[in-house]
Short mmCIF file of C-alpha atoms (C1' of nucleotides) in Angstrom, two decimals:
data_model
loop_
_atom_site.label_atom_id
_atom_site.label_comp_id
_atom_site.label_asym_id
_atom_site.label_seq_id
_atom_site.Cartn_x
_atom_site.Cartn_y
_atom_site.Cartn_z
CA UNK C 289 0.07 -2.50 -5.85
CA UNK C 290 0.16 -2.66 -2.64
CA UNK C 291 -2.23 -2.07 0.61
CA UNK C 292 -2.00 -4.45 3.27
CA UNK C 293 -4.16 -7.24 1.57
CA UNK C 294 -1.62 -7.34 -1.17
CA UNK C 295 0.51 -8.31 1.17
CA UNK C 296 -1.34 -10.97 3.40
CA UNK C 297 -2.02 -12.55 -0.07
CA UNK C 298 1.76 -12.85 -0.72
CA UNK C 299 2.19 -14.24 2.65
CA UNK C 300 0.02 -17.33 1.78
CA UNK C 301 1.62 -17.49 -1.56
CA UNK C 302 5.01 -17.39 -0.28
CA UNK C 303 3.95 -20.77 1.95
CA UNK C 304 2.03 -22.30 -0.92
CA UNK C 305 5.15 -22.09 -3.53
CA UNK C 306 8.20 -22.49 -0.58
CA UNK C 307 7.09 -23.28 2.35
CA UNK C 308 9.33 -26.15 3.83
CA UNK C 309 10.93 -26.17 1.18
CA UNK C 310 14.54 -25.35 -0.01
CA UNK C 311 14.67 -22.38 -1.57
CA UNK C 312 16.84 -21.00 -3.67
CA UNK C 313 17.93 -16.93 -3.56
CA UNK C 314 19.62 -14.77 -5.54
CA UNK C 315 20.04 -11.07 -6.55
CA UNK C 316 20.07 -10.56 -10.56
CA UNK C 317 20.69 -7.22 -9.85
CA UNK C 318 22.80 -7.30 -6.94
CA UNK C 319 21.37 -4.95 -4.28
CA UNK C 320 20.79 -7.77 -2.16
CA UNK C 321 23.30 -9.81 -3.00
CA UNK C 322 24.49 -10.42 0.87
CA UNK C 323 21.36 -11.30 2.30
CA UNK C 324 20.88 -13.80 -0.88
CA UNK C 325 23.87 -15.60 -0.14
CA UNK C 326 23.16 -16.24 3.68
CA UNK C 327 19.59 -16.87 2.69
CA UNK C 328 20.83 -19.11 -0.31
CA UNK C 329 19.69 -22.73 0.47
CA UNK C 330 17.44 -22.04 3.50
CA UNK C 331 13.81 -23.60 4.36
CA UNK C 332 11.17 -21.28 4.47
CA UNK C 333 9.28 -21.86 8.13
CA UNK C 334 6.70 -19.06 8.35
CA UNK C 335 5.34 -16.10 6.33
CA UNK C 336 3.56 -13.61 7.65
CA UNK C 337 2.34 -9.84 6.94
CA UNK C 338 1.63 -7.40 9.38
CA UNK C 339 0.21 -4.46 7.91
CA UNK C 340 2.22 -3.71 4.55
CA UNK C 341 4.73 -5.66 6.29
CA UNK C 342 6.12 -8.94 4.66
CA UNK C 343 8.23 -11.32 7.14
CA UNK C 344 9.68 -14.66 6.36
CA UNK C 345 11.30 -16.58 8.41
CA UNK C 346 13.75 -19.67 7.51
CA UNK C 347 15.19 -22.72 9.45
CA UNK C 348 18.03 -20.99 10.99
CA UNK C 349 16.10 -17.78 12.33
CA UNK C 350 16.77 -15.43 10.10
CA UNK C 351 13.84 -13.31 9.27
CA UNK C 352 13.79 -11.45 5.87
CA UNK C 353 11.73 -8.43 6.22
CA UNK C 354 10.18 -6.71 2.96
CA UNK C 355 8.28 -3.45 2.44
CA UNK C 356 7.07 -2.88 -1.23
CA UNK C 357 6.88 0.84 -0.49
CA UNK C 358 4.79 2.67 -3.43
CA UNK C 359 6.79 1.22 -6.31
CA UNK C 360 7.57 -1.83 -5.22
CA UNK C 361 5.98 -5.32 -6.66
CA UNK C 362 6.16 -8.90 -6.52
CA UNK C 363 5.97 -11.58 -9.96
CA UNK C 364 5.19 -14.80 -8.88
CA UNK C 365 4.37 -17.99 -10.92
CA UNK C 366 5.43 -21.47 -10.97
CA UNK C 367 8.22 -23.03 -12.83
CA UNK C 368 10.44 -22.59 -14.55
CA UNK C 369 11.22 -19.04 -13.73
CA UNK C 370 11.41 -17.09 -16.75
CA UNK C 371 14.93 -15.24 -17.69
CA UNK C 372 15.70 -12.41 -15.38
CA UNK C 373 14.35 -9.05 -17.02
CA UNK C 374 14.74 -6.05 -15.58
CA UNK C 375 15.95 -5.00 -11.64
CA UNK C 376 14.78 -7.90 -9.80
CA UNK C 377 16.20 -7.39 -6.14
CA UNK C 378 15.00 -10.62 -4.85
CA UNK C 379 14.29 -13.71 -6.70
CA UNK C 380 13.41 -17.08 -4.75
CA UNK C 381 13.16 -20.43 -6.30
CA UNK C 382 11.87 -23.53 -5.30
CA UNK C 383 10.51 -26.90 -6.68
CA UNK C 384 6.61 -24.60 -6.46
CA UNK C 385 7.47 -21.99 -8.28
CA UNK C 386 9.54 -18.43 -7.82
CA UNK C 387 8.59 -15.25 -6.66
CA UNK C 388 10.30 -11.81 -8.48
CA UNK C 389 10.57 -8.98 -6.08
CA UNK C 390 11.30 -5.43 -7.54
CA UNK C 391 11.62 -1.64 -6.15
CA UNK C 392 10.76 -2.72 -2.68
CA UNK C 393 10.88 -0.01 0.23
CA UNK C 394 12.69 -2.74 2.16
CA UNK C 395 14.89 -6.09 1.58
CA UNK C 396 16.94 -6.90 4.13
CA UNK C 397 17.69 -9.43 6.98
CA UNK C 398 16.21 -8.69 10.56
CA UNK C 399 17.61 -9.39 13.78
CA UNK C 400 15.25 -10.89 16.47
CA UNK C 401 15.00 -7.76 18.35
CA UNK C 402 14.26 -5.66 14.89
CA UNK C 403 11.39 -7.81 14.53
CA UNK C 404 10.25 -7.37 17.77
CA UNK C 405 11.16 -2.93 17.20
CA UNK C 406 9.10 -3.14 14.13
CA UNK C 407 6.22 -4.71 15.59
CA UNK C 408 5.94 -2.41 18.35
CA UNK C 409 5.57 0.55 16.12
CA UNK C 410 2.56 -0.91 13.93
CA UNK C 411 -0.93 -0.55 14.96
CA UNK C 412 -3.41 -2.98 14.95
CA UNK C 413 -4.07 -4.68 11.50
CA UNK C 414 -7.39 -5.23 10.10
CA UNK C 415 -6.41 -8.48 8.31
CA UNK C 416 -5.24 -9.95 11.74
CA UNK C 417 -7.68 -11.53 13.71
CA UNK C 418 -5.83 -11.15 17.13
CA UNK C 419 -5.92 -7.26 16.63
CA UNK C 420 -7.51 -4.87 19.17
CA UNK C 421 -9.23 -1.59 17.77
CA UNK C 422 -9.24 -0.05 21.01
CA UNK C 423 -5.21 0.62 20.83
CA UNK C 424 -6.22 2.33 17.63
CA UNK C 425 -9.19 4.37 19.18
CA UNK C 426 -7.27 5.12 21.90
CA UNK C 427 -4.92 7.82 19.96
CA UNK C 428 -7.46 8.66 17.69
CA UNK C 429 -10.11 9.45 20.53
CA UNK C 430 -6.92 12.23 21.85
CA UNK C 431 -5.52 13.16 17.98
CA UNK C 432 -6.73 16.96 16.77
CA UNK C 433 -5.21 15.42 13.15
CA UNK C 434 -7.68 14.41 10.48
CA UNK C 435 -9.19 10.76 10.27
CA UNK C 436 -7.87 10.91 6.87
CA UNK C 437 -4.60 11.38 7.83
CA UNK C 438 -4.76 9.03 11.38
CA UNK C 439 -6.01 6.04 8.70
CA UNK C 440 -2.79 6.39 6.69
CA UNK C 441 -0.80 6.53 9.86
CA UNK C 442 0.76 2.58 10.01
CA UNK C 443 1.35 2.96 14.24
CA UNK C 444 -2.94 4.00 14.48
CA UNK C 445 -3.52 1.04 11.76
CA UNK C 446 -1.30 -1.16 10.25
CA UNK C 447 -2.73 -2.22 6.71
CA UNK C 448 -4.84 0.34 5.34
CA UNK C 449 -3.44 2.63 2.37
CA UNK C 450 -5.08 5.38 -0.07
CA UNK C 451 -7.65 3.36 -1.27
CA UNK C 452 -9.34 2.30 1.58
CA UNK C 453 -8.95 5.43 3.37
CA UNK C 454 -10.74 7.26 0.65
CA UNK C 455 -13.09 4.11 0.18
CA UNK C 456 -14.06 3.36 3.61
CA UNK C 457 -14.56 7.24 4.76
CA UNK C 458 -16.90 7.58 1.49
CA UNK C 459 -18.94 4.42 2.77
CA UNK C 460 -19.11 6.15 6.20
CA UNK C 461 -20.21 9.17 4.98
CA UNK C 462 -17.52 10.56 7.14
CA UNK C 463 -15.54 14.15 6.57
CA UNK C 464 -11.98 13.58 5.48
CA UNK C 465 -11.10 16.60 7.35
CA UNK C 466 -13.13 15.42 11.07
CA UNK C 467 -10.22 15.19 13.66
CA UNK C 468 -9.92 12.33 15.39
CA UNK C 469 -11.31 13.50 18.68
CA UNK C 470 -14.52 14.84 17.17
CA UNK C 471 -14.70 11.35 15.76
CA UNK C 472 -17.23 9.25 17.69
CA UNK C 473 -16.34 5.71 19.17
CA UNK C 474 -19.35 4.24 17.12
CA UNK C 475 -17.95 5.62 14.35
CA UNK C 476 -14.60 4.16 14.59
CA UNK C 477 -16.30 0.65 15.19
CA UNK C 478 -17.97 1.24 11.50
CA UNK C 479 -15.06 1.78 10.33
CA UNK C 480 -13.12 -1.08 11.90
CA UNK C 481 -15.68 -2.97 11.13
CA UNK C 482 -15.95 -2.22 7.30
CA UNK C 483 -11.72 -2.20 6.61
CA UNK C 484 -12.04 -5.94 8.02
CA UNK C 485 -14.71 -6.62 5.94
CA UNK C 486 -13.35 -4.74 2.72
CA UNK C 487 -9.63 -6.15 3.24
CA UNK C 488 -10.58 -9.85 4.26
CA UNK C 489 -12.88 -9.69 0.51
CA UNK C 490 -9.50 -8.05 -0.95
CA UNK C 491 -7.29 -10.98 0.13
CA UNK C 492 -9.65 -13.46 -1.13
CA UNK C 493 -10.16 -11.82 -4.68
CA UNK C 494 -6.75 -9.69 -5.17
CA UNK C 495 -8.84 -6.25 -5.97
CA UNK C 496 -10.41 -3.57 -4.23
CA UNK C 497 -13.97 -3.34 -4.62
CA UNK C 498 -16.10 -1.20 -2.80
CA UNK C 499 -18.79 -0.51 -4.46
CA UNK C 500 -22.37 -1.83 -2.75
CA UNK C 501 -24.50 -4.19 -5.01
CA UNK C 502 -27.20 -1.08 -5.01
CA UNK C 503 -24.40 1.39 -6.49
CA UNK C 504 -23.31 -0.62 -9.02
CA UNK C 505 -23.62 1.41 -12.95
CA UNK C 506 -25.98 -1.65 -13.47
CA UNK C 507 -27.98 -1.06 -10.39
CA UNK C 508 -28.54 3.02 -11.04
CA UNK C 509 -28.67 2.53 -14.68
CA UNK C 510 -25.76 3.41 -15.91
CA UNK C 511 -23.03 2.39 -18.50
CA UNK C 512 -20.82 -0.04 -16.73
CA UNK C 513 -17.48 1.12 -15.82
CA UNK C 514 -13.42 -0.32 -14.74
CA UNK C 515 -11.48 1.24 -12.53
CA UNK C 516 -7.76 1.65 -13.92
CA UNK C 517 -6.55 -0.26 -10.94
CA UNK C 518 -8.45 -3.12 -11.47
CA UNK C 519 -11.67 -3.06 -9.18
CA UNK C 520 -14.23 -0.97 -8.72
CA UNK C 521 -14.65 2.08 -6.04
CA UNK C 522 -16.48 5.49 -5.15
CA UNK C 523 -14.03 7.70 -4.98
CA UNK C 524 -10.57 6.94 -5.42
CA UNK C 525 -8.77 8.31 -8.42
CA UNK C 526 -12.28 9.64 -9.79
CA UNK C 527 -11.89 13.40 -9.63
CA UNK C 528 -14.45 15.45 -11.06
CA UNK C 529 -16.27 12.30 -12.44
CA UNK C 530 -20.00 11.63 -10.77
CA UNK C 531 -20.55 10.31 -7.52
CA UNK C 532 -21.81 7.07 -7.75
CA UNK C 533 -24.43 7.69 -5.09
CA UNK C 534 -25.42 11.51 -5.37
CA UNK C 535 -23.78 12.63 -8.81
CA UNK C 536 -22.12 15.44 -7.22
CA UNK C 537 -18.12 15.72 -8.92
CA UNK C 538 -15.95 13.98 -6.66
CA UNK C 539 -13.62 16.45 -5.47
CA UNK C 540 -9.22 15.70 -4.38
CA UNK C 541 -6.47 17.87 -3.17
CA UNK C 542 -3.27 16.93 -2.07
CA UNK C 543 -3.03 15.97 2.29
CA UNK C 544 0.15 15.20 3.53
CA UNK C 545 1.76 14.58 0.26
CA UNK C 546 -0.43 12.25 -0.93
CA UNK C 547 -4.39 12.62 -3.04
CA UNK C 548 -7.03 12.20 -1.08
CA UNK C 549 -10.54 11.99 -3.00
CA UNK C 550 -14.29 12.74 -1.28
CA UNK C 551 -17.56 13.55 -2.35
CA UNK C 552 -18.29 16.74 -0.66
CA UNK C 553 -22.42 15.81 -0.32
CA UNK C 554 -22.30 12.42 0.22
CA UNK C 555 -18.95 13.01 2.91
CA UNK C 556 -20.58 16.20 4.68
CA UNK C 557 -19.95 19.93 3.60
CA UNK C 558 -16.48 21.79 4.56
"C1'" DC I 11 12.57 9.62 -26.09
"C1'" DA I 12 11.32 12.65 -22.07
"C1'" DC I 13 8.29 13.35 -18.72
"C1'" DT I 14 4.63 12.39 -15.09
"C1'" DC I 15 2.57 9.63 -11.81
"C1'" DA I 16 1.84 5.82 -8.32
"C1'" DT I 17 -2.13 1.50 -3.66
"C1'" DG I 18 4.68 4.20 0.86
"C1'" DT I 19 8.03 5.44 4.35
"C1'" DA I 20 11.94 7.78 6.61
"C1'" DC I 21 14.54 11.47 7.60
"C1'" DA I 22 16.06 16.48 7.33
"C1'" DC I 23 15.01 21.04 8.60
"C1'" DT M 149 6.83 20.64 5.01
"C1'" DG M 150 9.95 19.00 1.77
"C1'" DT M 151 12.80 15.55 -0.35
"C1'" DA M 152 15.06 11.11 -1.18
"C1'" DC M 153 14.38 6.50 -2.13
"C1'" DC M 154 13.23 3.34 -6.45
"C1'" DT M 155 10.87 0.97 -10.58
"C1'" DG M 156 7.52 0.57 -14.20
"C1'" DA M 157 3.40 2.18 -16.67
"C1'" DG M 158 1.37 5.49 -19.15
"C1'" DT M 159 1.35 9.70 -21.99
"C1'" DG M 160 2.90 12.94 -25.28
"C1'" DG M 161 6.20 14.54 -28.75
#
DNA sequence: CACTCATGTACAC
DNA sequence: TGTACCTGAGTGG
């Protein structure tokens, strides 16, 4: 399930269960059964996430980079590491537990220099306090696409996926469909402001909520409610159900290949 | 069992 | 714009 915070949280567990530590690697199901072996054996130095990116470094400077992609996911737990079920690309043990990796985007071992390529390409990440907004306003101030589309864009932000696009445009009250250019600069900083906000509360808790206190069912009276991805939002996945705000049926259609949800009152008229 | 869908990206045309 | 990649969960028969 993964958006950037997923991935900032598996960064921290990553140092919590191996970090300089031996680790142990492997391949069950042998995709990755090169990089294992030259991995095999290795202390784990550093973990970090950049966007949806997962890098982790060991003690002879080999970085291994991983990108879950849409399918991929991550079982981790302490010991002892239950019997391999299913196609597990990666597995990584250690005296603090293992970590499962399956479907991933991306296993494989990076060269300095691909580190430094992949970097280069990735906007700035919310989750990272170090990152400037302005090199993100600064092609979305000139872009005729749609903010939708510019906040799924990983070189304008690096982080964000389809749930806090459609979250954090609902919270905006911002039209999916407003280019970039027509977008103001006070705007942006809202919504800046708001993914660092949402994404820092999804690292700590491992959900996405982003529903206000004052919008909860509770709060306007109504039946309480779970969202089939485990927290609770406006407008993701909630087509032709009520807007939690205005009532109106939340509307979706398909942008660039992927769902994107709005309320059409709450989000301005097309 | 078959089929659809998914919180993503890269490349072909 | 379309399609491949890749795995599991959910649904329907």
């Amino acid at each position: 399930m993964p958006e950037g915070h997923t991935v900032h949280r598996l960064a921290a567990a990553h140092l919590e269960l191996f970090g300089a530590r031996t680790v142990t690697v492997a391949s069950p199901q042998g995709r990755f059964a090169d990089g294992a072996r030259r991995l095999d054996g290795r202390v784990l130095e550093t973990a970090d996430a950049h966007g949806k990116h997962l890098l982790l470094r060991f003690d002879d400077d080999q970085v291994l980079h991983v990108h879950l992609g849409i399918y991929g996911k991550y079982a981790l737990g302490p010991p002892p590491a239950p019997a391999p079920a299913g196609a597990i690309r990666l597995r990584l043990t250690g005296e603090g537990g293992y970590a499962d990796l399956r479907g991933p985007n991306a296993c494989e071992l990076l060269e300095p220099g691909d580190v430094k390529t992949l970097l280069d390409r990735l906007g700035p990440d919310p989750l990272r306090p170090e990152s400037d907004p302005a090199l993100a306003w600064r092609r979305i101030s000139r872009s005729r696409t749609s903010i939708a589309q510019l906040l799924m864009d990983q070189a304008v932000v690096a982080g964000p996926g389809n749930i806090y696009r459609a979250e954090v445009l609902f919270r905006a009250g911002i039209d999916p469909w407003l280019t970039g250019r027509d977008l103001t600069e006070a705007q942006w900083a809202g919504l800046w402001a708001d993914l660092r906000v949402l994404m820092a509360e999804g690292v700590r808790t491992g959900r996405i909520d982003t529903v206000r206190p004052e919008h909860t069912p509770e709060a306007m009276g109504r039946p309480p409610r779970v969202d089939d991805h485990g927290g609770e939002v406006y407008v993701y996945r909630r087509t032709g159900q009520p807007c939690l705000v205005c009532e109106t049926p939340v509307l979706a259609t398909e942008l660039a290949g992927r769902n994107l949800f709005w309320c059409p009152a709450c989000q301005f008229p097309r």
